[in-house]
mmCIF file of C-alpha atoms in Angstrom:
data_model
loop_
_atom_site.group_PDB
_atom_site.id
_atom_site.type_symbol
_atom_site.label_atom_id
_atom_site.label_comp_id
_atom_site.label_asym_id
_atom_site.label_seq_id
_atom_site.Cartn_x
_atom_site.Cartn_y
_atom_site.Cartn_z
ATOM 1 C CA MET A 29 0.257 23.472 -7.214
ATOM 2 C CA VAL A 30 -2.475 20.897 -7.113
ATOM 3 C CA ILE A 31 -2.586 17.209 -6.327
ATOM 4 C CA TYR A 32 -5.657 15.653 -7.857
ATOM 5 C CA GLY A 33 -5.677 12.237 -6.274
ATOM 6 C CA VAL A 34 -3.850 9.282 -4.764
ATOM 7 C CA TYR A 35 -4.364 5.649 -5.712
ATOM 8 C CA ILE A 36 -2.887 2.448 -4.308
ATOM 9 C CA VAL A 37 -2.892 -0.704 -6.417
ATOM 10 C CA SER A 38 -2.200 -4.067 -4.814
ATOM 11 C CA LYS A 39 0.273 -6.658 -5.978
ATOM 12 C CA SER A 40 -2.434 -8.462 -7.916
ATOM 13 C CA GLY A 41 -3.594 -5.305 -9.670
ATOM 14 C CA GLY A 42 -6.692 -4.420 -7.673
ATOM 15 C CA LEU A 43 -7.404 -0.901 -6.494
ATOM 16 C CA ILE A 44 -7.153 -0.998 -2.715
ATOM 17 C CA PHE A 45 -7.308 2.705 -1.996
ATOM 18 C CA ASN A 46 -8.276 5.912 -3.721
ATOM 19 C CA HIS A 47 -8.482 9.426 -2.478
ATOM 20 C CA ASP A 48 -9.732 12.391 -4.493
ATOM 21 C CA HIS A 49 -7.828 15.281 -3.115
ATOM 22 C CA ASN A 50 -8.411 18.408 -5.049
ATOM 23 C CA VAL A 51 -10.509 17.930 -8.122
ATOM 24 C CA PRO A 52 -11.981 21.259 -9.130
ATOM 25 C CA ARG A 53 -15.728 20.986 -9.341
ATOM 26 C CA ILE A 54 -16.988 22.577 -12.525
ATOM 27 C CA GLU A 55 -20.660 23.392 -12.623
ATOM 28 C CA ASN A 56 -22.603 25.625 -14.939
ATOM 29 C CA GLU A 57 -26.250 26.482 -14.981
ATOM 30 C CA ARG A 58 -27.844 28.393 -17.859
ATOM 31 C CA VAL A 59 -31.240 29.195 -19.190
ATOM 32 C CA PHE A 60 -31.910 27.843 -22.675
ATOM 33 C CA ASN A 61 -34.594 28.719 -25.235
ATOM 34 C CA TYR A 62 -36.118 26.494 -27.866
ATOM 35 C CA PRO A 63 -34.503 25.033 -29.866
ATOM 36 C CA LEU A 64 -31.576 23.894 -27.787
ATOM 37 C CA ASP A 65 -28.258 25.030 -29.254
ATOM 38 C CA LEU A 66 -26.347 22.076 -27.826
ATOM 39 C CA LYS A 67 -26.235 18.540 -29.125
ATOM 40 C CA LEU A 68 -26.803 16.029 -26.348
ATOM 41 C CA ARG A 69 -26.237 12.325 -26.451
ATOM 42 C CA TYR A 70 -27.095 9.513 -24.086
ATOM 43 C CA GLU A 71 -24.129 7.305 -23.239
ATOM 44 C CA ASN A 72 -23.017 5.256 -20.251
ATOM 45 C CA LYS A 73 -26.236 6.116 -18.437
ATOM 46 C CA LYS A 74 -25.477 9.822 -18.630
ATOM 47 C CA ILE A 75 -26.626 12.656 -20.861
ATOM 48 C CA VAL A 76 -23.480 14.129 -22.329
ATOM 49 C CA VAL A 77 -22.794 17.222 -24.431
ATOM 50 C CA SER A 78 -21.556 15.863 -27.757
ATOM 51 C CA PHE A 79 -21.207 19.079 -29.762
ATOM 52 C CA GLY A 80 -21.601 22.805 -29.309
ATOM 53 C CA GLN A 81 -19.246 24.171 -26.731
ATOM 54 C CA LYS A 82 -19.845 27.554 -25.141
ATOM 55 C CA GLU A 83 -19.722 29.599 -21.984
ATOM 56 C CA GLY A 84 -18.022 27.021 -19.862
ATOM 57 C CA ILE A 85 -20.217 24.179 -20.991
ATOM 58 C CA ASN A 86 -17.810 21.910 -22.798
ATOM 59 C CA VAL A 87 -18.095 18.783 -24.857
ATOM 60 C CA GLY A 88 -18.076 15.880 -22.415
ATOM 61 C CA HIS A 89 -19.937 17.659 -19.637
ATOM 62 C CA VAL A 90 -22.903 15.890 -18.163
ATOM 63 C CA LEU A 91 -26.441 17.164 -17.673
ATOM 64 C CA THR A 92 -27.151 16.950 -13.957
ATOM 65 C CA ALA A 93 -30.355 18.962 -13.457
ATOM 66 C CA VAL A 94 -33.284 20.465 -15.333
ATOM 67 C CA ASN A 95 -34.988 23.413 -13.618
ATOM 68 C CA GLY A 96 -33.335 22.293 -10.392
ATOM 69 C CA ASN A 97 -34.643 18.723 -10.656
ATOM 70 C CA ALA A 98 -31.895 16.117 -10.657
ATOM 71 C CA VAL A 99 -31.421 13.989 -13.740
ATOM 72 C CA ILE A 100 -31.046 10.271 -13.122
ATOM 73 C CA GLY A 101 -29.906 8.346 -16.149
ATOM 74 C CA ARG A 102 -32.007 9.853 -18.928
ATOM 75 C CA GLU A 103 -35.009 10.622 -16.760
ATOM 76 C CA LEU A 104 -36.067 13.265 -14.301
ATOM 77 C CA GLU A 105 -37.064 12.351 -10.774
ATOM 78 C CA ASN A 106 -40.714 12.290 -11.825
ATOM 79 C CA GLY A 107 -39.957 9.679 -14.467
ATOM 80 C CA LYS A 108 -40.174 12.000 -17.468
ATOM 81 C CA ASP A 109 -37.655 11.346 -20.238
ATOM 82 C CA VAL A 110 -35.320 14.325 -20.643
ATOM 83 C CA PHE A 111 -35.023 13.972 -24.427
ATOM 84 C CA ASP A 112 -38.808 14.023 -24.787
ATOM 85 C CA LEU A 113 -38.916 17.126 -22.622
ATOM 86 C CA LEU A 114 -36.317 18.914 -24.729
ATOM 87 C CA GLU A 115 -38.437 18.277 -27.847
ATOM 88 C CA GLU A 116 -41.420 20.171 -26.456
ATOM 89 C CA PRO A 117 -41.233 23.902 -27.300
ATOM 90 C CA GLU A 118 -43.834 24.820 -24.647
ATOM 91 C CA CYS A 119 -41.522 23.654 -21.843
ATOM 92 C CA PHE A 120 -38.955 26.321 -22.637
ATOM 93 C CA PRO A 121 -37.205 28.384 -21.350
ATOM 94 C CA LEU A 122 -35.425 25.678 -19.352
ATOM 95 C CA SER A 123 -32.633 26.032 -16.909
ATOM 96 C CA LEU A 124 -30.084 23.272 -17.469
ATOM 97 C CA LYS A 125 -27.202 22.477 -15.184
ATOM 98 C CA PHE A 126 -24.081 20.839 -16.520
ATOM 99 C CA SER A 127 -21.042 19.579 -14.695
ATOM 100 C CA ARG A 128 -17.952 17.608 -15.424
ATOM 101 C CA ALA A 129 -18.496 13.869 -15.131
ATOM 102 C CA ARG A 130 -17.047 12.334 -12.002
ATOM 103 C CA MET A 131 -15.488 8.937 -12.026
ATOM 104 C CA THR A 132 -17.499 6.368 -10.161
ATOM 105 C CA THR A 133 -15.745 3.911 -7.885
ATOM 106 C CA ASN A 134 -16.307 1.179 -10.434
ATOM 107 C CA GLU A 135 -14.647 3.209 -13.147
ATOM 108 C CA LYS A 136 -11.686 3.855 -10.865
ATOM 109 C CA ILE A 137 -11.297 0.154 -10.157
ATOM 110 C CA PHE A 138 -11.488 -0.488 -13.872
ATOM 111 C CA LEU A 139 -8.839 2.116 -14.689
ATOM 112 C CA ALA A 140 -6.534 0.920 -11.931
ATOM 113 C CA SER A 141 -6.602 -2.602 -13.259
ATOM 114 C CA MET A 142 -5.953 -1.218 -16.726
ATOM 115 C CA PHE A 143 -2.851 0.608 -15.554
ATOM 116 C CA TYR A 144 -1.462 -2.664 -14.230
ATOM 117 C CA PRO A 145 -0.847 -4.352 -17.627
ATOM 118 C CA LEU A 146 0.282 -1.032 -19.140
ATOM 119 C CA PHE A 147 2.968 -0.875 -16.491
ATOM 120 C CA ALA A 148 3.990 -4.461 -17.240
ATOM 121 C CA ILE A 149 4.015 -3.893 -21.001
ATOM 122 C CA ALA A 150 6.179 -0.805 -20.594
ATOM 123 C CA SER A 151 8.798 -2.803 -18.762
ATOM 124 C CA GLN A 152 8.713 -5.472 -21.491
ATOM 125 C CA LEU A 153 8.942 -3.003 -24.367
ATOM 126 C CA SER A 154 12.058 -1.415 -23.005
ATOM 127 C CA PRO A 155 15.109 -1.621 -25.270
ATOM 128 C CA GLU A 156 17.277 -1.985 -22.176
ATOM 129 C CA PRO A 157 17.039 -4.949 -19.827
ATOM 130 C CA ARG A 158 15.738 -4.367 -16.306
ATOM 131 C CA CYS A 159 13.316 -1.593 -16.993
ATOM 132 C CA SER A 160 11.265 -0.328 -14.099
ATOM 133 C CA GLY A 161 7.904 0.108 -15.785
ATOM 134 C CA ILE A 162 6.049 3.417 -15.950
ATOM 135 C CA GLU A 163 7.245 5.945 -13.405
ATOM 136 C CA ILE A 164 5.822 9.119 -14.888
ATOM 137 C CA LEU A 165 3.035 9.455 -17.407
ATOM 138 C CA GLU A 166 2.575 12.946 -18.715
ATOM 139 C CA ALA A 167 -0.382 14.612 -20.370
ATOM 140 C CA ASP A 168 -1.197 18.232 -21.095
ATOM 141 C CA THR A 169 -3.360 18.664 -18.013
ATOM 142 C CA PHE A 170 -1.786 16.376 -15.448
ATOM 143 C CA ARG A 171 1.129 14.144 -14.620
ATOM 144 C CA LEU A 172 0.772 10.657 -13.170
ATOM 145 C CA HIS A 173 3.572 9.467 -10.919
ATOM 146 C CA CYS A 174 3.895 5.825 -9.968
ATOM 147 C CA TYR A 175 6.154 4.216 -7.402
ATOM 148 C CA GLN A 176 6.287 0.446 -7.104
ATOM 149 C CA THR A 177 7.662 -1.050 -3.912
ATOM 150 C CA LEU A 178 9.801 -4.191 -3.846
ATOM 151 C CA THR A 179 6.763 -6.084 -2.622
ATOM 152 C CA GLY A 180 4.834 -5.067 -5.741
ATOM 153 C CA ILE A 181 2.444 -2.455 -4.392
ATOM 154 C CA LYS A 182 1.992 0.584 -6.598
ATOM 155 C CA PHE A 183 1.480 4.055 -5.215
ATOM 156 C CA ILE A 184 0.083 6.437 -7.794
ATOM 157 C CA VAL A 185 -0.276 10.195 -7.498
ATOM 158 C CA VAL A 186 -2.052 12.276 -10.111
ATOM 159 C CA ALA A 187 -1.016 15.911 -9.916
ATOM 160 C CA GLU A 188 -0.654 19.101 -11.869
ATOM 161 C CA SER A 189 2.393 19.049 -14.154
ATOM 162 C CA THR A 190 4.085 21.820 -12.199
ATOM 163 C CA GLN A 191 3.742 20.155 -8.798
ATOM 164 C CA SER A 192 7.177 19.373 -7.392
ATOM 165 C CA GLY A 193 8.333 16.946 -4.753
ATOM 166 C CA ILE A 194 6.115 14.084 -5.837
ATOM 167 C CA GLU A 195 8.865 11.486 -5.470
ATOM 168 C CA ILE A 196 9.266 12.312 -1.810
ATOM 169 C CA LEU A 197 5.518 12.422 -1.438
ATOM 170 C CA LEU A 198 5.212 8.892 -2.851
ATOM 171 C CA LYS A 199 7.728 7.561 -0.335
ATOM 172 C CA ARG A 200 5.891 9.331 2.475
ATOM 173 C CA VAL A 201 2.619 7.751 1.375
ATOM 174 C CA PHE A 202 4.399 4.386 1.480
ATOM 175 C CA GLU A 203 5.486 5.137 5.035
ATOM 176 C CA LEU A 204 1.957 6.065 6.002
ATOM 177 C CA TYR A 205 0.734 2.833 4.451
ATOM 178 C CA ALA A 206 3.323 0.844 6.408
ATOM 179 C CA ASP A 207 2.292 2.590 9.609
ATOM 180 C CA TYR A 208 -1.406 3.167 9.548
ATOM 181 C CA ALA A 209 -2.701 0.445 7.258
ATOM 182 C CA LEU A 210 -0.364 -2.483 7.897
ATOM 183 C CA LYS A 211 -0.016 -1.985 11.635
ATOM 184 C CA ASN A 212 -3.761 -1.896 12.025
ATOM 185 C CA PRO A 213 -4.492 -5.425 13.254
ATOM 186 C CA PHE A 214 -7.933 -5.343 11.676
ATOM 187 C CA TYR A 215 -6.636 -4.637 8.188
ATOM 188 C CA SER A 216 -6.128 -7.712 6.050
ATOM 189 C CA LEU A 217 -3.552 -7.624 3.284
ATOM 190 C CA GLU A 218 -4.629 -7.078 -0.308
ATOM 191 C CA MET A 219 -8.031 -5.818 0.839
ATOM 192 C CA PRO A 220 -9.310 -2.273 0.340
ATOM 193 C CA ILE A 221 -7.885 0.105 2.930
ATOM 194 C CA ARG A 222 -10.549 1.523 5.160
ATOM 195 C CA CYS A 223 -8.485 3.024 7.931
ATOM 196 C CA GLU A 224 -9.489 6.441 9.161
ATOM 197 C CA LEU A 225 -6.080 7.219 10.630
ATOM 198 C CA PHE A 226 -4.479 6.532 7.285
ATOM 199 C CA GLU A 227 -6.865 8.883 5.516
ATOM 200 C CA THR A 228 -6.472 11.745 7.955
ATOM 201 C CA ASN A 229 -2.692 11.512 7.920
ATOM 202 C CA LEU A 230 -2.657 11.334 4.142
ATOM 203 C CA GLN A 231 -4.904 14.373 3.940
ATOM 204 C CA THR A 232 -2.533 16.374 6.164
ATOM 205 C CA LEU A 233 0.466 15.247 4.155
ATOM 206 C CA LEU A 234 -1.109 16.241 0.837
ATOM 207 C CA GLU A 235 -2.069 19.655 2.159
ATOM 208 C CA ASN A 236 1.456 20.268 3.428
ATOM 209 C CA VAL A 237 3.015 19.277 0.128
ATOM 210 C CA GLU A 238 0.636 21.501 -1.807
ATOM 211 C CA LYS A 239 1.256 24.446 0.454
ATOM 212 C CA SER A 240 5.007 24.393 0.681
ATOM 213 C CA GLY A 241 6.318 21.837 -1.778
ATOM 214 C CA ALA A 242 8.396 18.857 -0.840
ATOM 215 C CA SER A 243 10.406 20.419 1.971
ATOM 216 C CA SER A 244 7.794 19.761 4.630
ATOM 217 C CA ALA A 245 6.849 16.323 3.369
ATOM 218 C CA MET W 14 6.850 3.869 13.447
ATOM 219 C CA SER W 15 8.494 4.087 10.113
ATOM 220 C CA ARG W 16 9.822 7.540 10.906
ATOM 221 C CA THR W 17 11.613 8.759 13.937
ATOM 222 C CA GLY W 18 10.500 12.145 15.064
ATOM 223 C CA THR W 19 6.832 11.329 14.829
ATOM 224 C CA LYS W 20 4.752 11.098 17.971
ATOM 225 C CA LEU W 21 6.109 7.712 19.031
ATOM 226 C CA ASP W 22 9.851 7.713 18.916
ATOM 227 C CA SER W 23 10.940 4.123 18.421
ATOM 228 C CA LYS W 24 13.920 4.561 20.729
ATOM 229 C CA LYS W 25 11.690 5.587 23.603
ATOM 230 C CA VAL W 26 9.674 2.403 23.693
ATOM 231 C CA ASN W 27 10.683 0.410 26.738
ATOM 232 C CA SER W 28 12.113 -2.942 25.725
ATOM 233 C CA GLU W 29 11.021 -4.515 29.011
ATOM 234 C CA LEU W 30 7.414 -3.880 28.144
ATOM 235 C CA PHE W 31 8.021 -5.711 24.891
ATOM 236 C CA THR W 32 9.827 -8.583 26.639
ATOM 237 C CA LEU W 33 7.025 -9.019 29.134
ATOM 238 C CA THR W 34 4.292 -8.809 26.510
ATOM 239 C CA TYR W 35 5.981 -11.501 24.481
ATOM 240 C CA GLY W 36 6.370 -13.593 27.633
ATOM 241 C CA ALA W 37 2.663 -13.257 28.341
ATOM 242 C CA LEU W 38 1.898 -14.362 24.788
ATOM 243 C CA VAL W 39 4.050 -17.491 25.030
ATOM 244 C CA ALA W 40 2.691 -18.364 28.475
ATOM 245 C CA GLN W 41 -0.864 -18.024 27.216
ATOM 246 C CA LEU W 42 -0.134 -20.218 24.197
ATOM 247 C CA LEU W 43 1.338 -22.878 26.491
ATOM 248 C CA LYS W 44 -1.848 -22.777 28.523
ATOM 249 C CA ASP W 45 -4.054 -22.961 25.447
ATOM 250 C CA TYR W 46 -2.258 -25.750 23.654
ATOM 251 C CA GLU W 47 -0.523 -27.871 26.316
ATOM 252 C CA ASN W 48 1.444 -29.521 23.540
ATOM 253 C CA VAL W 49 4.784 -27.729 23.116
ATOM 254 C CA GLU W 50 5.038 -28.609 19.422
ATOM 255 C CA ASP W 51 1.770 -26.810 18.726
ATOM 256 C CA VAL W 52 3.042 -23.745 20.535
ATOM 257 C CA ASN W 53 6.162 -23.737 18.367
ATOM 258 C CA LYS W 54 3.991 -23.918 15.295
ATOM 259 C CA GLN W 55 1.691 -21.122 16.442
ATOM 260 C CA LEU W 56 4.599 -18.832 17.249
ATOM 261 C CA GLU W 57 6.018 -19.420 13.800
ATOM 262 C CA ARG W 58 2.688 -18.670 12.213
ATOM 263 C CA MET W 59 2.212 -15.465 14.180
ATOM 264 C CA GLY W 60 5.725 -14.426 13.229
ATOM 265 C CA TYR W 61 4.994 -15.083 9.577
ATOM 266 C CA ASN W 62 1.945 -12.852 9.708
ATOM 267 C CA MET W 63 3.993 -10.127 11.371
ATOM 268 C CA GLY W 64 6.824 -10.507 8.873
ATOM 269 C CA ILE W 65 4.673 -9.982 5.798
ATOM 270 C CA ARG W 66 3.590 -6.621 7.220
ATOM 271 C CA LEU W 67 6.827 -5.637 8.895
ATOM 272 C CA ILE W 68 8.778 -5.818 5.648
ATOM 273 C CA GLU W 69 6.916 -2.765 4.323
ATOM 274 C CA ASP W 70 7.908 -0.818 7.396
ATOM 275 C CA PHE W 71 11.513 -1.877 6.900
ATOM 276 C CA LEU W 72 11.487 -0.888 3.226
ATOM 277 C CA ALA W 73 9.754 2.416 3.861
ATOM 278 C CA ARG W 74 12.190 3.284 6.608
ATOM 279 C CA THR W 75 15.459 2.185 5.051
ATOM 280 C CA GLY W 76 14.622 2.747 1.394
ATOM 281 C CA SER W 77 16.719 -0.304 0.574
ATOM 282 C CA GLY W 78 16.770 -1.776 -2.879
ATOM 283 C CA ARG W 79 16.452 -5.344 -4.020
ATOM 284 C CA CYS W 80 19.102 -7.901 -3.022
ATOM 285 C CA TYR W 81 20.892 -9.636 -5.850
ATOM 286 C CA ASP W 82 23.172 -11.545 -3.532
ATOM 287 C CA PHE W 83 22.537 -13.429 -0.309
ATOM 288 C CA ARG W 84 25.277 -11.409 1.365
ATOM 289 C CA ASP W 85 23.221 -8.268 0.798
ATOM 290 C CA THR W 86 20.282 -10.051 2.336
ATOM 291 C CA ALA W 87 22.343 -10.974 5.381
ATOM 292 C CA GLU W 88 23.312 -7.357 5.923
ATOM 293 C CA LYS W 89 19.734 -6.189 5.529
ATOM 294 C CA ILE W 90 18.507 -8.752 8.031
ATOM 295 C CA GLN W 91 21.186 -7.495 10.387
ATOM 296 C CA THR W 92 19.905 -3.940 9.887
ATOM 297 C CA GLY W 93 16.406 -5.182 10.566
ATOM 298 C CA PHE W 94 17.505 -6.619 13.903
ATOM 299 C CA LYS W 95 19.053 -3.289 14.771
ATOM 300 C CA ILE W 96 15.957 -1.314 13.871
ATOM 301 C CA PHE W 97 13.332 -3.495 15.453
ATOM 302 C CA LEU W 98 15.139 -5.168 18.369
ATOM 303 C CA GLY W 99 18.019 -2.800 19.011
ATOM 304 C CA ILE W 100 20.668 -5.526 18.704
ATOM 305 C CA THR W 101 23.315 -6.053 16.053
ATOM 306 C CA PRO W 102 23.956 -9.749 15.464
ATOM 307 C CA THR W 103 27.231 -10.772 13.852
ATOM 308 C CA ILE W 104 27.110 -12.556 10.520
ATOM 309 C CA THR W 105 29.302 -15.680 10.552
ATOM 310 C CA ASN W 106 29.696 -19.260 9.374
ATOM 311 C CA TRP W 107 29.044 -18.746 5.685
ATOM 312 C CA SER W 108 28.567 -21.985 3.819
ATOM 313 C CA ALA W 109 30.921 -22.587 0.899
ATOM 314 C CA ALA W 110 28.118 -22.057 -1.588
ATOM 315 C CA GLY W 111 27.235 -18.735 0.008
ATOM 316 C CA ASP W 112 23.636 -19.759 0.539
ATOM 317 C CA GLU W 113 23.700 -20.239 4.308
ATOM 318 C CA PHE W 114 24.889 -18.046 7.137
ATOM 319 C CA SER W 115 24.480 -17.631 10.867
ATOM 320 C CA LEU W 116 23.426 -14.673 12.929
ATOM 321 C CA CYS W 117 25.028 -14.722 16.364
ATOM 322 C CA PHE W 118 23.962 -12.515 19.222
ATOM 323 C CA GLU W 119 24.271 -12.584 22.961
ATOM 324 C CA ALA W 120 21.739 -10.073 24.162
ATOM 325 C CA ASN W 121 18.270 -11.200 23.216
ATOM 326 C CA PRO W 122 15.522 -8.813 24.270
ATOM 327 C CA LEU W 123 12.922 -11.567 23.917
ATOM 328 C CA THR W 124 14.454 -13.749 26.615
ATOM 329 C CA GLU W 125 15.761 -11.218 29.103
ATOM 330 C CA PHE W 126 13.917 -12.615 32.139
ATOM 331 C CA VAL W 127 13.236 -16.124 30.901
ATOM 332 C CA GLU W 128 14.173 -19.529 32.309
ATOM 333 C CA LEU W 129 12.682 -22.551 30.606
ATOM 334 C CA PRO W 130 10.969 -24.975 33.001
ATOM 335 C CA ASP W 131 11.768 -28.685 32.625
ATOM 336 C CA HIS W 132 8.519 -29.671 30.981
ATOM 337 C CA CYS W 133 9.074 -27.393 28.019
ATOM 338 C CA LEU W 134 12.605 -28.078 27.012
ATOM 339 C CA ASN W 135 11.372 -28.595 23.478
ATOM 340 C CA LEU W 136 9.819 -25.172 23.381
ATOM 341 C CA LYS W 137 11.358 -22.939 20.749
ATOM 342 C CA TYR W 138 10.831 -19.787 22.733
ATOM 343 C CA CYS W 139 12.002 -17.392 20.018
ATOM 344 C CA ASN W 140 10.256 -19.165 17.157
ATOM 345 C CA ILE W 141 8.430 -15.958 16.327
ATOM 346 C CA LEU W 142 11.682 -14.559 14.898
ATOM 347 C CA ILE W 143 11.869 -17.455 12.489
ATOM 348 C CA GLY W 144 8.382 -16.771 11.252
ATOM 349 C CA ILE W 145 9.099 -13.070 10.874
ATOM 350 C CA LEU W 146 12.216 -13.662 8.782
ATOM 351 C CA ARG W 147 10.431 -16.163 6.576
ATOM 352 C CA GLY W 148 7.413 -13.905 6.039
ATOM 353 C CA ALA W 149 9.461 -10.805 5.361
ATOM 354 C CA CYS W 150 11.721 -12.524 2.821
ATOM 355 C CA GLU W 151 8.762 -14.121 1.104
ATOM 356 C CA MET W 152 7.270 -10.680 0.446
ATOM 357 C CA VAL W 153 10.434 -9.687 -1.400
ATOM 358 C CA GLN W 154 10.213 -12.896 -3.433
ATOM 359 C CA MET W 155 12.792 -14.969 -1.622
ATOM 360 C CA GLU W 156 12.158 -18.300 0.014
ATOM 361 C CA ILE W 157 14.372 -18.980 2.994
ATOM 362 C CA ALA W 158 14.457 -21.431 5.867
ATOM 363 C CA CYS W 159 15.821 -20.607 9.284
ATOM 364 C CA TRP W 160 16.241 -22.241 12.660
ATOM 365 C CA PHE W 161 18.112 -21.843 15.931
ATOM 366 C CA VAL W 162 21.242 -23.979 16.230
ATOM 367 C CA GLN W 163 22.311 -22.480 19.553
ATOM 368 C CA ASP W 164 20.076 -21.002 22.188
ATOM 369 C CA GLN W 165 21.111 -19.385 25.444
ATOM 370 C CA LEU W 166 17.909 -20.676 27.007
ATOM 371 C CA LYS W 167 19.233 -24.180 26.372
ATOM 372 C CA ASN W 168 22.576 -23.319 28.010
ATOM 373 C CA ASP W 169 24.498 -22.498 24.856
ATOM 374 C CA ASN W 170 26.967 -19.638 24.976
ATOM 375 C CA VAL W 171 25.302 -17.541 22.320
ATOM 376 C CA ASN W 172 22.181 -17.497 20.261
ATOM 377 C CA GLU W 173 22.878 -18.692 16.754
ATOM 378 C CA LEU W 174 20.234 -18.328 14.101
ATOM 379 C CA ARG W 175 20.952 -20.198 10.886
ATOM 380 C CA VAL W 176 19.464 -18.791 7.677
ATOM 381 C CA LYS W 177 19.351 -20.786 4.444
ATOM 382 C CA PHE W 178 18.440 -19.530 0.990
ATOM 383 C CA ILE W 179 16.081 -21.901 -0.809
ATOM 384 C CA LYS W 180 15.004 -20.152 -3.988
ATOM 385 C CA ARG W 181 13.805 -16.966 -5.573
ATOM 386 C CA LEU W 182 10.071 -16.924 -6.075
ATOM 387 C CA GLU W 183 10.268 -15.972 -9.749
ATOM 388 C CA ASP W 184 6.523 -16.079 -10.340
ATOM 389 C CA ALA W 185 5.871 -13.544 -7.637
ATOM 390 C CA ILE W 186 8.328 -10.929 -8.821
ATOM 391 C CA PRO W 187 6.319 -7.886 -9.888
ATOM 392 C CA ALA W 188 6.658 -6.587 -13.442
ATOM 393 C CA GLY W 189 9.458 -4.118 -13.830
ATOM 394 C CA GLU W 190 11.381 -5.657 -10.978
ATOM 395 C CA ASP W 191 13.097 -8.706 -12.428
#
């Protein structure tokens, strides 16, 4: 029973809150000999495995360190290009560390504003009048639950498919928002929520739901 | 608090503290503005800003759905009074078109210890309520107007708050809600 994250999208479609709750961190370090038996590609300012999946290093994972030195973009800290390095047989064996790519805040904002029109389109496409828009979006590895309030704010929870009690959880998050974000006199509407009390209460709530399901929510 | 049973039980908050705090606010505004009309306007504005936040608390607590009829709205406003002020106004004087009604109540926690002095007979002491109602309804895409037609502070028998439906704010209705 895992909840991966909580997102709040404002009436105008902007991401005003996100919380990564329980995203398993996948990291693998291995020693490689020349020539490298993985195909790497540079995209979106990251070095990504494009082909050759083995021992926990999967397609899509990102190269984060070479011999313990962090990789920034396509370069090492000392300014050396990683692809040049991997072409030089005398540098091997090399210890390469891969991990799953994490979403940056910008990417999250981008995705949140993408969900907004999807939600609207869904309600337009409906064969029946008065359709609510997307409430649950299911994939093989997760389920996205969305609850829109009458005022147009969307609460989104991404969780494991087997996690139960999400509907109650969404309403509880709404209550927390009404209490700890809106009653904070220094919070202005439609702006990103930076309220510590809100975060700590949300954290407790999520842990309770994960531990014992909806009953304690 | 949107939930009873949490640390602050809403029923345990002393209403006198609330009455006095509101009194202090109005007195300070009178000092700051001198002009009674400006005070009325400020109170309305403050109420509006409270209303647009308070509505979320109301929705989270009651789980109520959207109103498709002004009579529903009247009942929900009545519930709101019960939750936040602990009074249950009666709904009366419906207009023939069903777009205007009155809320009548005798006990008003805002004015429990209040007597209006002569120089502020034009003061709309409870104007904050008007702002709150307007703000809260606006957030659920409904434009309303409201005003006091009777006020115990002005020697009427009851307080009568008139609420008028103006229009639905169609543009503001979120997708999947209309």
